[in-house]
Coordinates of C-alpha atoms in Angstrom, one line a residue:
M1 CA 0.0 0.0 0.0
E2 CA 1.3 3.4 -1.0
P3 CA 1.4 6.0 1.8
L4 CA -1.1 8.8 1.5
P5 CA 0.4 12.2 0.4
S6 CA 0.6 14.6 3.3
P7 CA -1.6 17.7 3.0
A8 CA 0.2 20.7 1.4
S9 CA 1.4 23.0 4.1
M10 CA -0.1 26.5 3.8
D11 CA 2.4 29.2 2.9
V12 CA 2.2 32.0 5.5
E13 CA 3.7 35.3 4.4
A14 CA 6.1 36.6 7.0
P15 CA 5.4 40.2 8.0
A16 CA 7.8 42.6 6.3
P17 CA 10.4 44.1 8.7
A18 CA 9.5 47.6 9.6
E19 CA 11.8 50.2 8.1
P20 CA 14.0 51.9 10.6
T21 CA 12.9 55.5 11.2
L22 CA 15.6 58.0 10.5
P23 CA 16.2 60.8 13.0
A24 CA 15.0 64.2 12.0
K25 CA 17.4 66.2 9.9
P26 CA 19.3 68.7 12.1
L27 CA 18.9 72.3 11.2
F28 CA 22.1 74.3 11.7
A29 CA 22.1 78.1 11.6
P30 CA 24.7 79.4 9.0
L31 CA 28.1 80.1 10.5
K32 CA 28.9 83.8 10.9
A33 CA 32.2 85.1 9.4
Q34 CA 33.5 85.5 13.0
E35 CA 32.8 81.8 13.7
M36 CA 34.4 80.5 10.4
S37 CA 37.8 81.9 11.5
D38 CA 37.4 80.5 15.1
G39 CA 36.7 84.0 16.4
R40 CA 40.1 85.3 15.2
V41 CA 40.3 88.8 13.8
Q42 CA 41.8 88.8 10.3
F43 CA 44.0 91.7 9.1
R44 CA 45.2 93.1 5.8
K45 CA 47.7 95.9 5.3
V46 CA 48.1 98.0 2.1
S47 CA 51.2 100.2 1.6
V48 CA 50.7 103.8 0.5
P49 CA 53.3 104.9 -2.0
P50 CA 54.5 108.5 -1.5
H51 CA 52.8 109.9 -4.7
R52 CA 49.4 108.6 -3.6
Y53 CA 49.5 110.1 -0.1
S54 CA 47.8 113.4 -1.1
P55 CA 45.1 111.8 -3.3
L56 CA 44.3 109.4 -0.4
K57 CA 43.8 112.3 2.0
K58 CA 41.4 113.9 -0.5
S59 CA 39.4 110.8 -1.2
W60 CA 39.5 109.2 2.3
M61 CA 35.8 109.5 3.0
D62 CA 34.9 108.1 -0.5
I63 CA 37.1 105.0 0.4
Y64 CA 36.0 104.8 4.0
T65 CA 32.2 104.9 3.5
P66 CA 31.8 101.7 1.2
V67 CA 34.4 99.7 3.2
Y68 CA 33.0 100.5 6.7
E69 CA 29.3 100.9 6.1
H70 CA 28.6 98.5 3.3
M71 CA 31.3 95.8 3.6
K72 CA 31.3 96.0 7.4
I73 CA 35.1 96.1 7.6
D74 CA 37.1 98.3 9.9
I75 CA 39.6 100.6 8.1
R76 CA 42.2 103.0 9.4
M77 CA 45.3 104.9 8.2
N78 CA 48.5 104.1 10.1
L79 CA 50.4 107.4 9.7
K80 CA 53.6 106.0 11.3
A81 CA 53.8 102.9 9.0
R82 CA 52.2 104.7 6.1
K83 CA 49.8 101.8 5.5
V84 CA 46.0 101.4 5.3
E85 CA 45.0 98.7 7.8
L86 CA 41.8 96.6 7.4
K87 CA 40.3 94.1 9.8
T88 CA 37.1 92.1 10.2
R89 CA 34.4 92.9 12.7
R90 CA 31.9 90.8 14.6
D91 CA 29.1 91.8 12.2
T92 CA 31.2 91.2 9.0
P93 CA 28.7 89.2 6.8
D94 CA 31.4 87.4 4.7
V95 CA 35.1 86.6 5.2
S96 CA 35.8 87.4 1.5
N97 CA 34.8 91.0 2.1
L98 CA 38.2 91.6 3.7
Q99 CA 40.1 90.6 0.6
K100 CA 37.7 92.5 -1.6
C101 CA 38.3 95.7 0.4
A102 CA 42.1 95.1 0.3
D103 CA 41.9 94.8 -3.5
F104 CA 39.8 98.0 -3.7
V105 CA 42.3 100.0 -1.7
Q106 CA 45.2 98.5 -3.6
A107 CA 43.6 99.5 -6.9
F108 CA 43.3 103.1 -5.7
M109 CA 47.0 103.0 -4.8
L110 CA 47.8 101.9 -8.3
G111 CA 46.1 105.0 -9.7
F112 CA 42.5 104.0 -10.5
D113 CA 39.7 106.5 -9.6
V114 CA 37.5 105.6 -6.6
P115 CA 34.3 105.1 -8.8
D116 CA 36.2 102.6 -11.0
A117 CA 37.9 100.8 -8.1
V118 CA 34.5 100.5 -6.2
A119 CA 33.4 98.0 -8.9
L120 CA 35.9 95.5 -7.3
L121 CA 33.6 95.5 -4.2
R122 CA 30.4 95.0 -6.2
L123 CA 31.4 92.4 -8.8
D124 CA 33.2 89.1 -8.2
E125 CA 34.8 88.6 -11.7
L126 CA 36.9 91.8 -11.8
Y127 CA 40.7 91.7 -11.6
V128 CA 43.7 94.0 -11.8
E129 CA 46.6 93.0 -14.0
S130 CA 49.9 94.8 -14.1
F131 CA 52.9 94.6 -16.4
E132 CA 55.8 96.7 -17.5
I133 CA 56.8 97.8 -21.0
K134 CA 60.1 96.0 -20.7
D135 CA 58.2 92.7 -20.2
V136 CA 57.0 93.1 -23.8
K137 CA 60.0 94.7 -25.4
T138 CA 63.3 96.1 -24.0
L139 CA 63.2 99.8 -24.8
R140 CA 65.4 102.6 -23.5
G141 CA 65.6 106.4 -23.6
E142 CA 63.7 108.0 -26.5
H143 CA 62.3 104.7 -27.7
L144 CA 60.7 104.1 -24.3
S145 CA 59.2 107.6 -24.3
R146 CA 57.8 107.2 -27.8
A147 CA 56.2 103.8 -26.7
I148 CA 54.5 105.5 -23.7
G149 CA 53.3 108.3 -26.1
R150 CA 51.9 105.7 -28.5
L151 CA 50.0 104.0 -25.6
S152 CA 48.4 107.2 -24.5
G153 CA 47.8 108.9 -27.9
K154 CA 47.2 112.6 -28.3
G155 CA 45.4 113.8 -25.1
G156 CA 44.9 110.2 -24.0
K157 CA 42.8 109.4 -27.1
T158 CA 44.3 105.9 -27.8
K159 CA 44.0 104.9 -24.1
F160 CA 40.3 106.0 -24.0
A161 CA 39.5 104.2 -27.2
I162 CA 40.9 100.9 -25.9
E163 CA 39.1 101.4 -22.5
N164 CA 35.7 102.0 -24.2
A165 CA 36.1 99.2 -26.7
T166 CA 37.1 96.6 -24.1
K167 CA 35.1 97.8 -21.1
T168 CA 38.3 98.1 -19.0
R169 CA 40.1 100.9 -17.1
I170 CA 43.8 101.5 -17.8
V171 CA 46.4 103.3 -15.8
I172 CA 49.8 104.1 -17.4
A173 CA 52.2 105.1 -14.6
D174 CA 55.6 105.7 -16.2
S175 CA 56.6 102.3 -17.7
K176 CA 54.1 100.3 -15.6
I177 CA 50.6 99.5 -17.0
H178 CA 47.7 98.5 -14.8
I179 CA 44.4 97.1 -16.3
L180 CA 41.1 96.7 -14.4
G181 CA 38.4 94.5 -15.9
S182 CA 37.1 91.0 -16.4
F183 CA 39.5 88.2 -17.5
A184 CA 38.5 88.2 -21.2
N185 CA 38.4 92.0 -21.5
I186 CA 41.8 92.4 -19.8
K187 CA 43.3 89.9 -22.4
I188 CA 41.9 92.0 -25.3
A189 CA 43.2 95.3 -23.9
R190 CA 46.6 93.8 -23.1
D191 CA 46.9 92.5 -26.7
S192 CA 46.2 95.9 -28.1
L193 CA 48.7 97.6 -25.7
C194 CA 51.3 95.1 -26.6
S195 CA 50.8 95.7 -30.3
L196 CA 51.3 99.5 -29.7
I197 CA 54.5 98.8 -27.7
L198 CA 55.9 96.6 -30.5
G199 CA 55.4 99.5 -32.9
S200 CA 52.0 99.0 -34.6
P201 CA 50.3 102.2 -35.7
A202 CA 47.2 103.3 -33.8
G203 CA 45.0 102.9 -36.8
K204 CA 45.8 99.3 -37.2
V205 CA 45.1 98.6 -33.5
Y206 CA 41.8 100.5 -33.8
S207 CA 40.6 98.3 -36.7
K208 CA 41.5 95.1 -34.9
L209 CA 39.8 96.4 -31.8
R210 CA 36.6 97.1 -33.8
A211 CA 36.6 93.5 -35.1
V212 CA 37.2 92.0 -31.6
S213 CA 34.6 94.2 -29.9
A214 CA 32.0 93.3 -32.6
R215 CA 32.7 89.6 -31.8
L216 CA 32.3 90.3 -28.1
A217 CA 29.0 92.0 -28.7
E218 CA 27.7 89.0 -30.7
R219 CA 28.7 86.6 -27.9
F220 CA 26.7 88.4 -25.2

């Protein structure tokens, strides 16, 4: 006799394990500038060259107001060391404000006007680039004087034309050249100035500038 088949055991579904409940996400208040630097006060010092001492005295309030009131950075003039000193405060909203203010004061010392240099505080993508004529070509005596004359043009005409076409600001201080603007615009202005130093006539530089500025206008 064959044994009777045992009744099929009923499949019972095991209850699914309960998902572990995650703890609530913590909400941290944003760190203040003072807390980011562990409560340490940060300093910057900018040297004042002798020829910028009088302009600094005249424009002191124009420099002081945006730095102290808007960027919340303490600023003072150290008469003994002849340096402008900057430091963070408890209510400084951002640590990067200190470096922006130092760049702004440094731009003024290089010879830029306050309204132009203030743009460094308002915009992030602005830079100051400096180079010397001898970095491009070694010139001496009359040749150097003529090169500086070519860069400025009659009554500063050439310099203003390059500034307006490239949306930059240029300072020609003896054989040093300082350019304030965005990265791409500085490159275009620098190329034009280098062409003039190497002996290109102003007309040729103007026509090249027109083509480049038209390309820039199409891009944006």
